[in-house]
Amino acid sequence: MSLAGGRELVAIPGPSVIPDRVLAAMHRAMPDIYGDDLLEVSDEIYAELPRIAGMPADGRVFVTISNGHGAWEMAISNTLSRGDKVLVLESGRFAVTWGEMAAFSGVKTEVLHAPDRCPVDPAAVQARLQADVTHEIKAIFMVYTDTASSVMNDIPAVRAAVDAAGHPALLMVDCIASMGSEKFLMAEWGVDLALAASQKALMVPPGLGFVWAGPRALQAHATADLRTGYFDWSARTLEGAHYLRYCGTMPVSHLYGLREALTMIREEGLENVWARHAVLAGAVRAAVGAWATPGGFELNVLDPAARSNAVTTILTGSIDATRLSDICRVQAGLTLGTGIGDFVGKAFRIGHMGHVNPPMILGALGTIEAALVTMGAPIGGSGVAAAAAHIGGHLR
Amino acid sequence: MSLAGGRELVAIPGPSVIPDRVLAAMHRAMPDIYGDDLLEVSDEIYAELPRIAGMPADGRVFVTISNGHGAWEMAISNTLSRGDKVLVLESGRFAVTWGEMAAFSGVKTEVLHAPDRCPVDPAAVQARLQADVTHEIKAIFMVYTDTASSVMNDIPAVRAAVDAAGHPALLMVDCIASMGSEKFLMAEWGVDLALAASQKALMVPPGLGFVWAGPRALQAHATADLRTGYFDWSARTLEGAHYLRYCGTMPVSHLYGLREALTMIREEGLENVWARHAVLAGAVRAAVGAWATPGGFELNVLDPAARSNAVTTILTGSIDATRLSDICRVQAGLTLGTGIGDFVGKAFRIGHMGHVNPPMILGALGTIEAALVTMGAPIGGSGVAAAAAHIGGHLR
Amino acid sequence: MSLAGGRELVAIPGPSVIPDRVLAAMHRAMPDIYGDDLLEVSDEIYAELPRIAGMPADGRVFVTISNGHGAWEMAISNTLSRGDKVLVLESGRFAVTWGEMAAFSGVKTEVLHAPDRCPVDPAAVQARLQADVTHEIKAIFMVYTDTASSVMNDIPAVRAAVDAAGHPALLMVDCIASMGSEKFLMAEWGVDLALAASQKALMVPPGLGFVWAGPRALQAHATADLRTGYFDWSARTLEGAHYLRYCGTMPVSHLYGLREALTMIREEGLENVWARHAVLAGAVRAAVGAWATPGGFELNVLDPAARSNAVTTILTGSIDATRLSDICRVQAGLTLGTGIGDFVGKAFRIGHMGHVNPPMILGALGTIEAALVTMGAPIGGSGVAAAAAHIGGHLR
Amino acid sequence: MSLAGGRELVAIPGPSVIPDRVLAAMHRAMPDIYGDDLLEVSDEIYAELPRIAGMPADGRVFVTISNGHGAWEMAISNTLSRGDKVLVLESGRFAVTWGEMAAFSGVKTEVLHAPDRCPVDPAAVQARLQADVTHEIKAIFMVYTDTASSVMNDIPAVRAAVDAAGHPALLMVDCIASMGSEKFLMAEWGVDLALAASQKALMVPPGLGFVWAGPRALQAHATADLRTGYFDWSARTLEGAHYLRYCGTMPVSHLYGLREALTMIREEGLENVWARHAVLAGAVRAAVGAWATPGGFELNVLDPAARSNAVTTILTGSIDATRLSDICRVQAGLTLGTGIGDFVGKAFRIGHMGHVNPPMILGALGTIEAALVTMGAPIGGSGVAAAAAHIGGHLR
């Protein structure tokens, strides 16, 4: 017997659950791509995106038909030149991968590893930059939330470290897993370039990348020699023909979907969206805290302040993570994220970004708990009860 | 702040959650209604429906464009005549409403009430029928699961009572809330007529009614004088033109949806569907059991064996059911069923029929628990933990 | 080789082409049926429907979950009593079928046939009613547009005939094929009851019937003895609980679809909708006129003023209608309506009601012409050229 | 009054009409992107795409999340190095634009213009290549069908010219407007690299680019120094983790849509798809031929053998193309393609690629003819009649 015969819940850290409203908006006939209707959709998107990121008024946002890797490429190719050096602040997996992409194009990279299970250490950043007296380092790559480790880095603290070092390197932040789920204030925090993708908390199927460029990134663009035709910022002008914004045919379906997703965020209120994520992530952490036993479940990220509100990586200790996931998926209709990178076979992940609410989070946690009971796994107490109690503390 | 910004969960006892597959199947252009494609869909439906109900081989099933009230009308008008008497076995709300519809057409009705919070008492049925020495009573109306009280009646026991009384009345059973969610064996149990509607465990939006007629019901049809053109069985022949099955234009979108829903049931296996409902309903009951306190929550139905696997009515005692529902809906994205009929203001209901699985049920229960915490309501323990443990006992 | 591999065009006289907007509106999760959102949808529908029909202010409209046959039943059962007599004005096929439904319930019917290929003759109606000195006839059944013959009857002329006869019979008009496509002014024209269904010019999949009752029909309701619970008007009050309007669970998906369709009509303007149908029907007739040869194609309806704007029946003479339809459907992706009733094997039909525009009509006509060329059928000239010229005369 | 109130027909040369089946396939919840289901979809796509292009067995196909410009970039960056020279064979607009993208990355380009309104001249190509005794030219860029001019170039003839010159340059062909609509045999024709995009005859919304690389292109890749991380072929291995194929998160919705579109092509048969396009394009050309008058309409491409089966550019002479398009769109629901590049204000275009059939093509042509009548424009005869006759010659 399987109990899975209901609405499947995919709780991986992206692509996240797409709202029905977004899927419906994408399900439509192709319009005249030269017409005013599509242009209006595009205009709305270009008006909303800067607000989502707290972009400075003299910044610019670019929408590219690609995934997050394409956003990385756009960031790299528009700001860097062959032989430039980038300092990669690793705290999981994805900053390194981004750095590898830059290296492929002839950029020198140096990786500064965060301590195990910890976020980037601002002091270490400051020390490294202070040592770079010739300002060989042109840019710093970091992720806000790393979806492998579920570390959330302290961007303002890193910015302060850069400033304290008096270093001119561009601060470039990958917000793929966090844009729309975690508070992010690009201008106020002094971020020079931020990037994201559609399929996480922005609630649109994969297929769009986003880059927000602040004034210093735009300035670097002027001399970058890695620029390529497809991703080049200069050609992607808002003033000319509509297709220029997308370097060719527009991503019609995705634009309709994205417009709807951004409307949903605006209707809910961005601050409320962030607060909702914080409460629901707190519920997940409360559950893991209740389940935790020596040798059993454990949150990967040690410092409570550095835990992501978008994804949680749970070390499984002696509990068989593969069997847990299999039971959940096959028997109960819940798909969990697997451990990736260093975490293969040692962890699982719960995505809680985007279109999530208490029935979804508590449904996921309750189902995990049921599977733990099935397995006879050691647990300290009811995680789902702790999560419900946590959420109960935030309703009115 | 509201945490509702995710996938809304509507857990009312019908219309239940429609599977994406069914919604997708309904979203299509109108075909040629005289063509073979639609006929094939219709043929599949007429082949599957008898199996769902365990209909005898000499029975017939009718699909009508209507809601459940239309199925009632079809049952009444095809089997009864003005002046006939019907014994209405009430155990909640809906047998009486059905009886009122018959009375409107000139049928005499007598209501036999079940004891409070209890199912129909077979002994009382037997006694009443034995007293009807002239066999004035032509039919017995009862519901299998009453969605107001959440009582599940014991159909075989009532059948045995009728047989023990040696009474020829037709046994007619409303399975609107239970067809597809609770084990039902029309032929084996000696049911003469069963009826259902699309929007409950059959997982299709409201718009279709179903009547399964056994040989004795078909025989009664021959002399029934309440027959009307729209619902008349004789005209709804399977042999003639396709439109005859539906007394006019076919319910095209619903046929596509229903075919898909029946396919899903066949793929899962009807026995597994029933077993799934039983486990998930057990989880709901375990939760209420854990929450229960004197003066607080309580299952309405006293006898564990008479509790429905499709819906649960929970008496709320001193706990404000309206506020509970409001918090769940507005703050958390969960819509609960209200108490109806005698239960207004005294109960709420959880629908757990059709397209349901552990993440949905535990999500609903967890959210209710969160709201109870918010309200500071007295609860005996964690219901959602108990439910997760219950489900854990049925996974492998 | 087949050329059919594009968007299939089904040009049968209903179910007609459903707009994408309507299909999209129907593709949504079930809401709380007790909630305000659905009630608002329902309120909009009940506000729009009277306008579509030009209903008098003291009339009432009823929406029933059924097809058009159910609307017939609702009209019959709410206004008539056993033994009443109905005068059926036949001009094709459907008034007789409606009359047969009444006869099934014990109403006496008398059929007054229109001359072959002609509309109802008002003078004959007047003569028959004048002969009914005892006012045995309680109601007159007629269709506005008959989809078998494609006759459009002159409702005001029939009303004038009834008035001239000084006869009190209710004038009841089946507008199934015409509501929303042909000008209809219930109050101004003195119609006592009108009925329609969702799947024609109202652009919603089959599943809803509509009855507009004027004050005299409502008065007749008070004494009608054919009333049944499901269709009864008195119970379908707008004042009480929402479900009363639909005698049970609301047709949720269809309500969302119908709301959208009515919005589309309002946006376009009802007068424009009528005018659009008149021009496009004129194009179809121009095409047939151009194709016509002795022994070949011919419009069934002889009097130009009596030709429907919703459907056209074309007599095919020596041309093989079945082969024509097969070529169109299998080779070219166009489905035509077949001849029904008296027209089987002698005619085909083109539906041009609801969501139609020049590319659709000219596409259908051009494809028919291509098939005629293929068949080497005798044609007088290019029908599609004539149709294009006709439409060209109405663009600006 | 407007007659537009039906199904809008957008007949621009891409994005073309997306089949309902494809839109429906894209409308689904996000799956586990690490799961087998999505991998299976991906496998099917990678199995079908080589067949569509007649790719040699030792070639490879790459699917990139981008539009056609991204496919250009992928072709350029994987095969060329800074300082390489490309010979651009212009016959409209798009080869030059592709060449400009290469120039942006430091490639030298030389444009060889086709004679006005003519395809690429193979003799001129041969002459130019023979003059390149040092083999400075590393690649030849050409389009198969240019959507601006609607020229269809003779690829085998150009290949023969290259061979006759004994020149080793890679022959790279942009099939964006033609892949799936025109016969294309990459291996047989000796094409080294072909590219396409999803939104034309492949019937999927914009968002995917495709590159088919033959063995010589793959060989060039080994030394190309323009390679970038996002588009790099080596990393896009089929052997490793699924995400590698797409350089990151898969384009989930588009993969589902593409799989469905490729299934439709396979069901119809690729040869039939080509033949269908040829007949329908012939119908468009027959219409223009019938309309043509001195000073009026005229096909842009002079040589009948060089006219595309996917798009037709019509010079409008003294007829006001803007007014024509406005009447069609606003009054009749038909959107035509405008003249672009050199054709602005002098031409309009009809797209007839992908999901098209006689009702669509004849509907478009009939509507254009109606608008011409409205405008009192000079026309030689009925174009739509000629088109219907042409199609009639190809049905059975």
GROMACS .gro file of C-alpha atoms in nm, chain B residues 76-277:
model
  202
  472ILE     CA    1  -3.676   0.916  -0.672
  473SER     CA    2  -3.843   0.977  -1.003
  474ASN     CA    3  -3.737   0.650  -1.159
  475THR     CA    4  -3.845   0.421  -0.878
  476LEU     CA    5  -4.139   0.576  -0.695
  477SER     CA    6  -4.494   0.683  -0.754
  478ARG     CA    7  -4.715   0.945  -0.597
  479GLY     CA    8  -4.847   0.819  -0.268
  480ASP     CA    9  -4.567   0.570  -0.213
  481LYS     CA   10  -4.408   0.575   0.127
  482VAL     CA   11  -4.038   0.603   0.200
  483LEU     CA   12  -3.867   0.529   0.526
  484VAL     CA   13  -3.591   0.783   0.579
  485LEU     CA   14  -3.309   0.666   0.804
  486GLU     CA   15  -3.162   0.982   0.940
  487SER     CA   16  -2.817   0.998   1.099
  488GLY     CA   17  -2.718   1.357   1.038
  489ARG     CA   18  -2.873   1.573   0.777
  490PHE     CA   19  -2.881   1.449   0.424
  491ALA     CA   20  -3.121   1.156   0.429
  492VAL     CA   21  -3.386   1.397   0.551
  493THR     CA   22  -3.313   1.646   0.274
  494TRP     CA   23  -3.337   1.367   0.020
  495GLY     CA   24  -3.665   1.264   0.175
  496GLU     CA   25  -3.794   1.619   0.150
  497MET     CA   26  -3.725   1.612  -0.222
  498ALA     CA   27  -3.933   1.296  -0.252
  499ALA     CA   28  -4.209   1.453  -0.045
  500PHE     CA   29  -4.213   1.748  -0.282
  501SER     CA   30  -4.316   1.506  -0.556
  502GLY     CA   31  -4.596   1.354  -0.353
  503VAL     CA   32  -4.420   1.071  -0.178
  504LYS     CA   33  -4.503   1.011   0.187
  505THR     CA   34  -4.199   1.002   0.410
  506GLU     CA   35  -4.140   0.884   0.759
  507VAL     CA   36  -3.815   0.969   0.932
  508LEU     CA   37  -3.649   0.723   1.166
  509HIS     CA   38  -3.388   0.914   1.360
  510ALA     CA   39  -3.067   0.754   1.471
  511PRO     CA   40  -2.970   0.815   1.831
  512ASP     CA   41  -2.772   1.135   1.879
  513ARG     CA   42  -2.413   1.108   1.750
  514CYS     CA   43  -2.479   0.753   1.639
  515PRO     CA   44  -2.537   0.568   1.316
  516VAL     CA   45  -2.865   0.422   1.204
  517ASP     CA   46  -2.973   0.146   1.439
  518PRO     CA   47  -3.043  -0.170   1.236
  519ALA     CA   48  -3.263  -0.312   1.510
  520ALA     CA   49  -3.487  -0.008   1.494
  521VAL     CA   50  -3.508  -0.046   1.118
  522GLN     CA   51  -3.604  -0.408   1.152
  523ALA     CA   52  -3.870  -0.328   1.410
  524ARG     CA   53  -4.022  -0.053   1.198
  525LEU     CA   54  -4.032  -0.272   0.889
  526GLN     CA   55  -4.183  -0.563   1.075
  527ALA     CA   56  -4.459  -0.328   1.185
  528ASP     CA   57  -4.529  -0.243   0.822
  529VAL     CA   58  -4.729  -0.554   0.757
  530THR     CA   59  -4.900  -0.414   0.448
  531HIS     CA   60  -4.567  -0.322   0.293
  532GLU     CA   61  -4.674   0.036   0.255
  533ILE     CA   62  -4.309   0.133   0.264
  534LYS     CA   63  -4.169   0.106  -0.086
  535ALA     CA   64  -3.817   0.228  -0.031
  536ILE     CA   65  -3.562   0.308   0.235
  537PHE     CA   66  -3.341   0.615   0.199
  538MET     CA   67  -3.014   0.624   0.383
  539VAL     CA   68  -2.674   0.779   0.346
  540TYR     CA   69  -2.360   0.577   0.376
  541THR     CA   70  -2.153   0.866   0.508
  542ASP     CA   71  -2.333   1.175   0.629
  543THR     CA   72  -2.111   1.477   0.571
  544ALA     CA   73  -2.280   1.680   0.843
  545SER     CA   74  -2.232   1.436   1.129
  546SER     CA   75  -1.952   1.228   0.973
  547VAL     CA   76  -2.137   0.915   1.073
  548MET     CA   77  -2.069   0.613   0.854
  549ASN     CA   78  -2.361   0.375   0.856
  550ASP     CA   79  -2.335  -0.001   0.845
  551ILE     CA   80  -2.503  -0.085   0.519
  552PRO     CA   81  -2.476  -0.465   0.543
  553ALA     CA   82  -2.631  -0.453   0.888
  554VAL     CA   83  -2.925  -0.250   0.762
  555ARG     CA   84  -2.962  -0.487   0.471
  556ALA     CA   85  -2.969  -0.777   0.718
  557ALA     CA   86  -3.233  -0.596   0.918
  558VAL     CA   87  -3.449  -0.550   0.610
  559ASP     CA   88  -3.406  -0.914   0.523
  560ALA     CA   89  -3.481  -1.023   0.877
  561ALA     CA   90  -3.803  -0.825   0.857
  562GLY     CA   91  -3.881  -0.998   0.531
  563HIS     CA   92  -3.962  -0.661   0.384
  564PRO     CA   93  -3.951  -0.591   0.008
  565ALA     CA   94  -3.868  -0.219   0.029
  566LEU     CA   95  -3.591  -0.103  -0.198
  567LEU     CA   96  -3.271  -0.018  -0.012
  568MET     CA   97  -3.141   0.304  -0.165
  569VAL     CA   98  -2.809   0.444  -0.046
  570ASP     CA   99  -2.665   0.790  -0.091
  571CYS     CA  100  -2.289   0.741  -0.137
  572ILE     CA  101  -2.217   1.099  -0.238
  573ALA     CA  102  -1.950   1.148   0.025
  574SER     CA  103  -1.822   0.795   0.023
  575MET     CA  104  -1.810   0.650  -0.327
  576GLY     CA  105  -1.444   0.604  -0.398
  577SER     CA  106  -1.333   0.664  -0.042
  578GLU     CA  107  -1.503   0.389   0.157
  579LYS     CA  108  -1.537   0.025   0.069
  580PHE     CA  109  -1.870  -0.022  -0.102
  581LEU     CA  110  -1.994  -0.347  -0.254
  582MET     CA  111  -2.335  -0.285  -0.398
  583ALA     CA  112  -2.408  -0.636  -0.518
  584GLU     CA  113  -2.257  -0.819  -0.224
  585TRP     CA  114  -2.428  -0.592   0.026
  586GLY     CA  115  -2.768  -0.616  -0.138
  587VAL     CA  116  -2.809  -0.249  -0.214
  588ASP     CA  117  -3.083  -0.185  -0.471
  589LEU     CA  118  -2.978   0.165  -0.572
  590ALA     CA  119  -2.672   0.371  -0.498
  591LEU     CA  120  -2.600   0.728  -0.597
  592ALA     CA  121  -2.305   0.962  -0.594
  593ALA     CA  122  -2.173   1.288  -0.735
  594SER     CA  123  -1.850   1.391  -0.900
  595GLN     CA  124  -1.705   1.639  -0.656
  596LYS     CA  125  -1.612   1.425  -0.359
  597ALA     CA  126  -1.384   1.120  -0.370
  598LEU     CA  127  -1.437   1.090  -0.745
  599MET     CA  128  -1.219   1.401  -0.776
  600VAL     CA  129  -1.403   1.590  -1.051
  601PRO     CA  130  -1.559   1.936  -1.015
  602PRO     CA  131  -1.929   1.943  -0.935
  603GLY     CA  132  -2.154   1.890  -1.234
  604LEU     CA  133  -2.219   1.517  -1.257
  605GLY     CA  134  -2.451   1.287  -1.066
  606PHE     CA  135  -2.437   0.907  -1.078
  607VAL     CA  136  -2.699   0.645  -1.008
  608TRP     CA  137  -2.630   0.273  -0.996
  609ALA     CA  138  -2.952   0.077  -1.027
  610GLY     CA  139  -2.975  -0.288  -0.936
  611PRO     CA  140  -3.229  -0.527  -1.084
  612ARG     CA  141  -3.500  -0.451  -0.829
  613ALA     CA  142  -3.467  -0.079  -0.884
  614LEU     CA  143  -3.485  -0.130  -1.258
  615GLN     CA  144  -3.797  -0.336  -1.203
  616ALA     CA  145  -3.953  -0.061  -0.993
  617HIS     CA  146  -3.880   0.181  -1.275
  618ALA     CA  147  -4.128  -0.002  -1.495
  619THR     CA  148  -4.420   0.117  -1.287
  620ALA     CA  149  -4.291   0.437  -1.131
  621ASP     CA  150  -4.519   0.728  -1.211
  622LEU     CA  151  -4.287   1.009  -1.108
  623ARG     CA  152  -4.068   0.963  -1.414
  624THR     CA  153  -3.973   1.279  -1.597
  625GLY     CA  154  -3.814   1.324  -1.935
  626TYR     CA  155  -3.479   1.461  -1.824
  627PHE     CA  156  -3.392   1.194  -1.572
  628ASP     CA  157  -3.578   0.899  -1.721
  629TRP     CA  158  -3.377   0.580  -1.734
  630SER     CA  159  -3.550   0.417  -2.030
  631ALA     CA  160  -3.451   0.693  -2.268
  632ARG     CA  161  -3.092   0.685  -2.145
  633THR     CA  162  -3.003   0.380  -2.347
  634LEU     CA  163  -2.647   0.276  -2.417
  635GLU     CA  164  -2.750   0.125  -2.748
  636GLY     CA  165  -2.865   0.432  -2.937
  637ALA     CA  166  -2.702   0.757  -3.032
  638HIS     CA  167  -2.440   0.879  -2.792
  639TYR     CA  168  -2.639   1.180  -2.672
  640LEU     CA  169  -2.911   0.953  -2.536
  641ARG     CA  170  -2.685   0.852  -2.249
  642TYR     CA  171  -2.693   1.207  -2.121
  643CYS     CA  172  -3.042   1.308  -2.239
  644GLY     CA  173  -2.897   1.563  -2.476
  645THR     CA  174  -2.562   1.729  -2.520
  646MET     CA  175  -2.288   1.545  -2.340
  647PRO     CA  176  -2.101   1.707  -2.048
  648VAL     CA  177  -1.785   1.717  -2.255
  649SER     CA  178  -1.535   1.874  -2.015
  650HIS     CA  179  -1.656   1.670  -1.724
  651LEU     CA  180  -1.635   1.347  -1.922
  652TYR     CA  181  -1.269   1.414  -1.995
  653GLY     CA  182  -1.210   1.494  -1.630
  654LEU     CA  183  -1.399   1.192  -1.505
  655ARG     CA  184  -1.220   0.957  -1.738
  656GLU     CA  185  -0.890   1.081  -1.597
  657ALA     CA  186  -1.007   1.050  -1.237
  658LEU     CA  187  -1.127   0.695  -1.294
  659THR     CA  188  -0.796   0.615  -1.459
  660MET     CA  189  -0.615   0.742  -1.151
  661ILE     CA  190  -0.827   0.523  -0.927
  662ARG     CA  191  -0.764   0.222  -1.147
  663GLU     CA  192  -0.390   0.291  -1.152
  664GLU     CA  193  -0.376   0.314  -0.775
  665GLY     CA  194  -0.613   0.023  -0.727
  666LEU     CA  195  -0.953   0.066  -0.566
  667GLU     CA  196  -0.858  -0.141  -0.264
  668ASN     CA  197  -0.553   0.077  -0.210
  669VAL     CA  198  -0.766   0.388  -0.242
  670TRP     CA  199  -0.993   0.262   0.034
  671ALA     CA  200  -0.699   0.161   0.251
  672ARG     CA  201  -0.537   0.500   0.202
  673HIS     CA  202  -0.853   0.675   0.315
   0.00000   0.00000   0.00000
